Tab-separated table of C-alpha atoms in Angstrom:
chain	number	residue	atom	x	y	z
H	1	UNK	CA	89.300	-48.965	35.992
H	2	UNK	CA	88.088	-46.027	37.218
H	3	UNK	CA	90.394	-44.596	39.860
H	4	UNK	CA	90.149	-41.270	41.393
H	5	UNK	CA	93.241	-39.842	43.387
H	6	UNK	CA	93.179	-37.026	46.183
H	7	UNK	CA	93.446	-34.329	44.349
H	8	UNK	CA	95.981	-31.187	45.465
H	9	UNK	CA	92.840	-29.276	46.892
H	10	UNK	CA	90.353	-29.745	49.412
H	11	UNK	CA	87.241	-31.175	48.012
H	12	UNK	CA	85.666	-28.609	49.983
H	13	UNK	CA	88.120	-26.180	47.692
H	14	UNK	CA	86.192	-27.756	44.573
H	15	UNK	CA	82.460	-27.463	46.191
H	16	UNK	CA	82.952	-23.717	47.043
H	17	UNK	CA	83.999	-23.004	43.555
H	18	UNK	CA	81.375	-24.545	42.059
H	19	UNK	CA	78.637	-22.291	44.250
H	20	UNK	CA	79.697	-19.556	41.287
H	21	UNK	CA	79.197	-19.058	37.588
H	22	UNK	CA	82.371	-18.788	35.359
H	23	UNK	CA	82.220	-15.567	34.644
H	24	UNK	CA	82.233	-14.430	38.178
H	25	UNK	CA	85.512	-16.920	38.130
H	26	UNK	CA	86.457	-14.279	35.949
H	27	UNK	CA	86.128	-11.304	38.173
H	28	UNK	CA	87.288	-12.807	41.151
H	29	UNK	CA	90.845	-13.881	38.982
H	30	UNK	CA	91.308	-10.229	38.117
H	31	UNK	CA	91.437	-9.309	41.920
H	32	UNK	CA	93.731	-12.460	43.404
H	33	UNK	CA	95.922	-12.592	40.048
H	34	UNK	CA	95.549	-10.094	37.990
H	35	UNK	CA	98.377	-10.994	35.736
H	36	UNK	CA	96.279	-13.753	34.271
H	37	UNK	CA	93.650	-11.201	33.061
H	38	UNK	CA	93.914	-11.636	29.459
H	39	UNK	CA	95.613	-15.534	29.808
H	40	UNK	CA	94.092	-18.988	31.059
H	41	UNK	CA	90.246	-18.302	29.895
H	42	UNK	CA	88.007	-19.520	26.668
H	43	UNK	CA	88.199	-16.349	23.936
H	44	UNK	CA	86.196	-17.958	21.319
H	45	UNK	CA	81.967	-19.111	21.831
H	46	UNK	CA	81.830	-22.438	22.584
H	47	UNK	CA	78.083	-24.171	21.926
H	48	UNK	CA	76.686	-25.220	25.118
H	49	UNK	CA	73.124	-27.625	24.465
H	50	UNK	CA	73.103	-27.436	28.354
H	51	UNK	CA	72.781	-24.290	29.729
H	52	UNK	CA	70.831	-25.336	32.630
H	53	UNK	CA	73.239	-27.470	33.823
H	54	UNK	CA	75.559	-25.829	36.961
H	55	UNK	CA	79.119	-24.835	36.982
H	56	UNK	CA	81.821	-28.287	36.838
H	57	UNK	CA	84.613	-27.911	38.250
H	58	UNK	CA	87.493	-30.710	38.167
H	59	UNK	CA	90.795	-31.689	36.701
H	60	UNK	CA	91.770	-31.542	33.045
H	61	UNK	CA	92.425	-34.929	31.329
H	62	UNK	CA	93.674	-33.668	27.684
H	63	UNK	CA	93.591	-35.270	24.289
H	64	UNK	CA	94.233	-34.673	20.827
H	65	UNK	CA	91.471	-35.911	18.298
H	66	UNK	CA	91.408	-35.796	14.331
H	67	UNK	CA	88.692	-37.427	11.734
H	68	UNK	CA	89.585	-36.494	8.272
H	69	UNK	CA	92.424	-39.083	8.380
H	70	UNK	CA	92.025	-42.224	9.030
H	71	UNK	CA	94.265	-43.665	12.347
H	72	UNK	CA	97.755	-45.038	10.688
H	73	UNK	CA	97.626	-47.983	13.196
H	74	UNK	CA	96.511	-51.739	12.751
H	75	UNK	CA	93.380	-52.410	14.502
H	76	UNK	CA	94.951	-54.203	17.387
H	77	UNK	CA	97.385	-51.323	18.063
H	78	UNK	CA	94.055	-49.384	17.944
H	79	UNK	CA	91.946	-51.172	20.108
H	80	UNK	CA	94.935	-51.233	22.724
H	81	UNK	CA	95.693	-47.267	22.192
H	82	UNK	CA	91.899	-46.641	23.315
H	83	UNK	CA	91.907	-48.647	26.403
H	84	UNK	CA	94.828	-46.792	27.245
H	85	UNK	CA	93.312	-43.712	26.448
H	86	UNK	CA	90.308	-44.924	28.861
H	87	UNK	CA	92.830	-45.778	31.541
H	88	UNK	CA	94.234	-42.067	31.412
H	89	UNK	CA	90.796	-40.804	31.496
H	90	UNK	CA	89.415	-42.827	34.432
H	91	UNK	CA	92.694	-42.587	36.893
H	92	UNK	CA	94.443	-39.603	38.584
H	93	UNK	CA	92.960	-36.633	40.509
H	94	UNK	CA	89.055	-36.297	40.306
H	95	UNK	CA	86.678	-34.955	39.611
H	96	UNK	CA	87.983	-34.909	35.911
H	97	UNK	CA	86.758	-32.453	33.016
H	98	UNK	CA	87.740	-33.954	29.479
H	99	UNK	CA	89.524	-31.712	27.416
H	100	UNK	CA	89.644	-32.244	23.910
H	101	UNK	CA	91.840	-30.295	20.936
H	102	UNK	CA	90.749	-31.088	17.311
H	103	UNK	CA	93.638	-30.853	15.637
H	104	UNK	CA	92.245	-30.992	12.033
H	105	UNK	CA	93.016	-27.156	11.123
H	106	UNK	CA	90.668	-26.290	8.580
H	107	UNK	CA	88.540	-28.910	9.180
H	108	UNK	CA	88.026	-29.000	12.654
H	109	UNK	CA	84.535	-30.368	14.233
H	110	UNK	CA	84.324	-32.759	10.433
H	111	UNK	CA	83.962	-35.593	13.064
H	112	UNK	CA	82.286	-35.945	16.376
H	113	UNK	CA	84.278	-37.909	18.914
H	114	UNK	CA	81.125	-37.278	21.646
H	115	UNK	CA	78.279	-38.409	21.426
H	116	UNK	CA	75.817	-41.000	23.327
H	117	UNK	CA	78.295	-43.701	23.895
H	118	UNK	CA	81.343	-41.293	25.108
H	119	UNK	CA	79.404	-39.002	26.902
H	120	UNK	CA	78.088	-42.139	29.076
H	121	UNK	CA	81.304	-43.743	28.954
H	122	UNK	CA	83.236	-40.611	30.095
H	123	UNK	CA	80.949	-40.236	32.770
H	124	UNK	CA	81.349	-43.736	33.992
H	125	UNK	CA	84.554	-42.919	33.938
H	126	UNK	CA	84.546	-40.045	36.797
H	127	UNK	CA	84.182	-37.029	34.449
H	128	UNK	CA	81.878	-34.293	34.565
H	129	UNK	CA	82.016	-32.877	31.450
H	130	UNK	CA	83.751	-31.828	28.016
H	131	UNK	CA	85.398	-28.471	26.120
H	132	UNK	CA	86.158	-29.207	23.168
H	133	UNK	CA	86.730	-27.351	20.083
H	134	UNK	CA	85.532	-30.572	18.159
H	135	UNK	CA	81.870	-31.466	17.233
H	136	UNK	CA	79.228	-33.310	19.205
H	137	UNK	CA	76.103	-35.182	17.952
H	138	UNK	CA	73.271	-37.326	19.788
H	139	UNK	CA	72.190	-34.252	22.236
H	140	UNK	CA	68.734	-36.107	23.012
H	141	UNK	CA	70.574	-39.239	24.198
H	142	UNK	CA	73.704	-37.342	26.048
H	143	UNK	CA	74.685	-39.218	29.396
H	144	UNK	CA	72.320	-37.089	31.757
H	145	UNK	CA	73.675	-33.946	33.539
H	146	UNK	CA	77.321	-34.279	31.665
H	147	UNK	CA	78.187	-30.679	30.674
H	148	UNK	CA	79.504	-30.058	26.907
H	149	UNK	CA	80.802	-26.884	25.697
H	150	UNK	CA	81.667	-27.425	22.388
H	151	UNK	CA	82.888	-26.064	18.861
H	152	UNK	CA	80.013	-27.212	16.938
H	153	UNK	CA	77.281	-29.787	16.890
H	154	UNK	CA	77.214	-32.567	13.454
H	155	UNK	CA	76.039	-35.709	12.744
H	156	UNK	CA	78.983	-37.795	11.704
H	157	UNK	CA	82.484	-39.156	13.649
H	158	UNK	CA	84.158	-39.849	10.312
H	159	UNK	CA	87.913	-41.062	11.030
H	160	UNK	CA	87.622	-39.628	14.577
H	161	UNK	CA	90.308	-41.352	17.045
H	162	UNK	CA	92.554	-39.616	19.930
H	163	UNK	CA	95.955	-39.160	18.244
H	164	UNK	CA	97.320	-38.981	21.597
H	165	UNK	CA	96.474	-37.535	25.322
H	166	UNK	CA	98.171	-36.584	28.362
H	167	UNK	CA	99.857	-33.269	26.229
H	168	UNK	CA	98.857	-29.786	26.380
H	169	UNK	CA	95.881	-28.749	24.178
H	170	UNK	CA	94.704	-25.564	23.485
H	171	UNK	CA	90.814	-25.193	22.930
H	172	UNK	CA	89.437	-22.175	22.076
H	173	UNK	CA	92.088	-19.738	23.072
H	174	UNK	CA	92.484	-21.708	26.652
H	175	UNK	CA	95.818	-23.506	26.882
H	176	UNK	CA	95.285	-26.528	29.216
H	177	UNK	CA	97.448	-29.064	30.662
H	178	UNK	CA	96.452	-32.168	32.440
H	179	UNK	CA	95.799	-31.648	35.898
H	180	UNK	CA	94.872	-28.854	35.495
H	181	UNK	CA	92.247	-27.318	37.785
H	182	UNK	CA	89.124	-26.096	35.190
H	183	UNK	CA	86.205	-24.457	36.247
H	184	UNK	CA	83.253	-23.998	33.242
H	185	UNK	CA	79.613	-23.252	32.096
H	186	UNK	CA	77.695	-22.397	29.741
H	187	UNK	CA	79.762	-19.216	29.435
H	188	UNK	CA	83.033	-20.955	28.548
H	189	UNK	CA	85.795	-21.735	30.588
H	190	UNK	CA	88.949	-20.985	32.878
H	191	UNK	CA	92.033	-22.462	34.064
H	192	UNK	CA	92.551	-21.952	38.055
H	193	UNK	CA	96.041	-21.993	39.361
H	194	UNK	CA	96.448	-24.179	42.396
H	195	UNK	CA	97.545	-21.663	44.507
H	196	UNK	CA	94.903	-18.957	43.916
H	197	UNK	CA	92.128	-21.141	44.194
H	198	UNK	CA	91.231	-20.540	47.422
H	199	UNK	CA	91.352	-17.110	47.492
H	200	UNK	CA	88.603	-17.317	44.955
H	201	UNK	CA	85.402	-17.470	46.641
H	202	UNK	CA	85.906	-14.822	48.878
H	203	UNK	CA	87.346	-12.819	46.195
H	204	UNK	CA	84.255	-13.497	44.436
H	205	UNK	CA	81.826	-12.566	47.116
H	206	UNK	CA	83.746	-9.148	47.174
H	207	UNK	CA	82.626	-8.853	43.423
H	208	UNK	CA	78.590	-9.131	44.499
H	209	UNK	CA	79.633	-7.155	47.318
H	210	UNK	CA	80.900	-4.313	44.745
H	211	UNK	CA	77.918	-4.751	41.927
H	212	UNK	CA	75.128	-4.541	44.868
H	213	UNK	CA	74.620	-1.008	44.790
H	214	UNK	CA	75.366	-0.147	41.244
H	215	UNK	CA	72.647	-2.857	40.248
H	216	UNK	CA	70.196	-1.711	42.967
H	217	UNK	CA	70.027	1.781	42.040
H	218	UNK	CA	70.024	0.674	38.043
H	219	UNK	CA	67.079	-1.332	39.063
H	220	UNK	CA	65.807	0.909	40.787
H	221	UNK	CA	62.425	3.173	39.094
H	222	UNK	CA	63.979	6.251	40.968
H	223	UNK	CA	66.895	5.468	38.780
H	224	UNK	CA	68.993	8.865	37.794
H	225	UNK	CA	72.834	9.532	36.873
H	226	UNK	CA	73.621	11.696	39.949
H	227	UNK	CA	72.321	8.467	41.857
H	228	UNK	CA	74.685	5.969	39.789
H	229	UNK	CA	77.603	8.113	40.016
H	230	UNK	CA	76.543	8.000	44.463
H	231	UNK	CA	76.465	4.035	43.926
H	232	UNK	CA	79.537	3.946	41.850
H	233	UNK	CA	81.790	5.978	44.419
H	234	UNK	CA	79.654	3.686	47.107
H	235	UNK	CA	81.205	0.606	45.114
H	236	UNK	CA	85.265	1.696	44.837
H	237	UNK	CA	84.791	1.777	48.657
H	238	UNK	CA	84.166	-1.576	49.610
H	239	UNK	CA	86.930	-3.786	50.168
């Protein structure tokens, strides 16, 4: 089932993206497209149980989940809906990151869609991780080294079910549609337009180049404000 397509960019694309944490994402984005400075990023704290874990990087596969109602289909249509579901997961560009709205309003996160059995399944399935604004349960016996950043941690799924996938979702402030090119940690997440991506890692090694001297001399035990304002000029003039 599983089926992963060349994706639009160079694996090698992917793999130099991944050398950086999201946040410095972040600060690269505000140099090669600075229009997307306050669009395209997580704006809400996501819980991570695995902070250890590097940055993924892959392509969005989204999906719609409630649990306080029960699904409104007869088993079989059920049963076929999820292997379809499965089939949209496991095909198209890879890597994949799942992406997952909860769209019970004021009771999002009453169920947990991920737990032991997705997070294995999923990662059968050529994904390396979930956002969700949902809940997750069975942290001890998560599918090793699949990344979760989610909106809360219970024990139950309740009525959980995808109400539908292959839409746009938006999950904690980041609107996402599939295919799209995520990059994530611990900190959160970020949406990467094809065409900026990569301009990224050298825009990001500018960054370090930029933060060098101001974090040397705040490091530093001869540390004194004539010396940061030296290391802050020092900074504008790198390029």
């Amino acid at each position: 089932m599983t089926n992963s397509a060349t994706g639009p960019l160079p694996a090698s694309v992917l793999e130099a993206l991944g050398r950086y944490d999201t946040p410095t994402i972040c600060n690269a984005m505000e140099i090669v497209a600075p229009e997307r400075r306050l669009i395209g990023y997580t704006t809400k704290q996501l819980v991570c149980p695995f902070p250890d874990l590097p940055p993924i990087v892959g392509y969005a596969r989204t999906v719609a989940i409630r649990s306080v109602l029960k699904s409104s289909l007869p088993a079989e249509e059920q049963s076929k809906r999820r292997i379809e579901y499965y089939e949209y997961v496991g095909t198209g560009f890879g890597p994949r990151i799942s992406v997952i709205q909860d769209i019970d309003g004021p009771d999002v996160g009453y169920g947990a869609f991920w737990g032991e059995v997705q997070s294995n399944v999923h990662k059968a399935l050529g994904c390396l991780g979930v956002i969700t604004d949902g809940s997750i349960r069975d942290i001890p016996q998560w599918a090793p080294g699949f990344q979760a950043l989610a909106g809360s941690i219970g024990p139950s799924h309740a009525w959980v079910h995808a109400e539908s996938f292959g839409g746009e979702v938006r999950v904690a402030g980041m609107t996402v549609k599939s295919d799209d090119l995520i990059h994530a940690d611990q900190h959160g997440a970020i949406v990467i337009p094809l065409d900026v991506a990569a301009k990224l890692p050298e825009a990001a090694e500018l960054c370090g180049r930029r933060e060098t001297p101001i974090l040397e001399i705040a490091r530093s035990p001869d540390f004194s404000l004539e010396k940061l304002k030296a290391a802050l000029k020092r900074s504008a003039e790198i390029h």
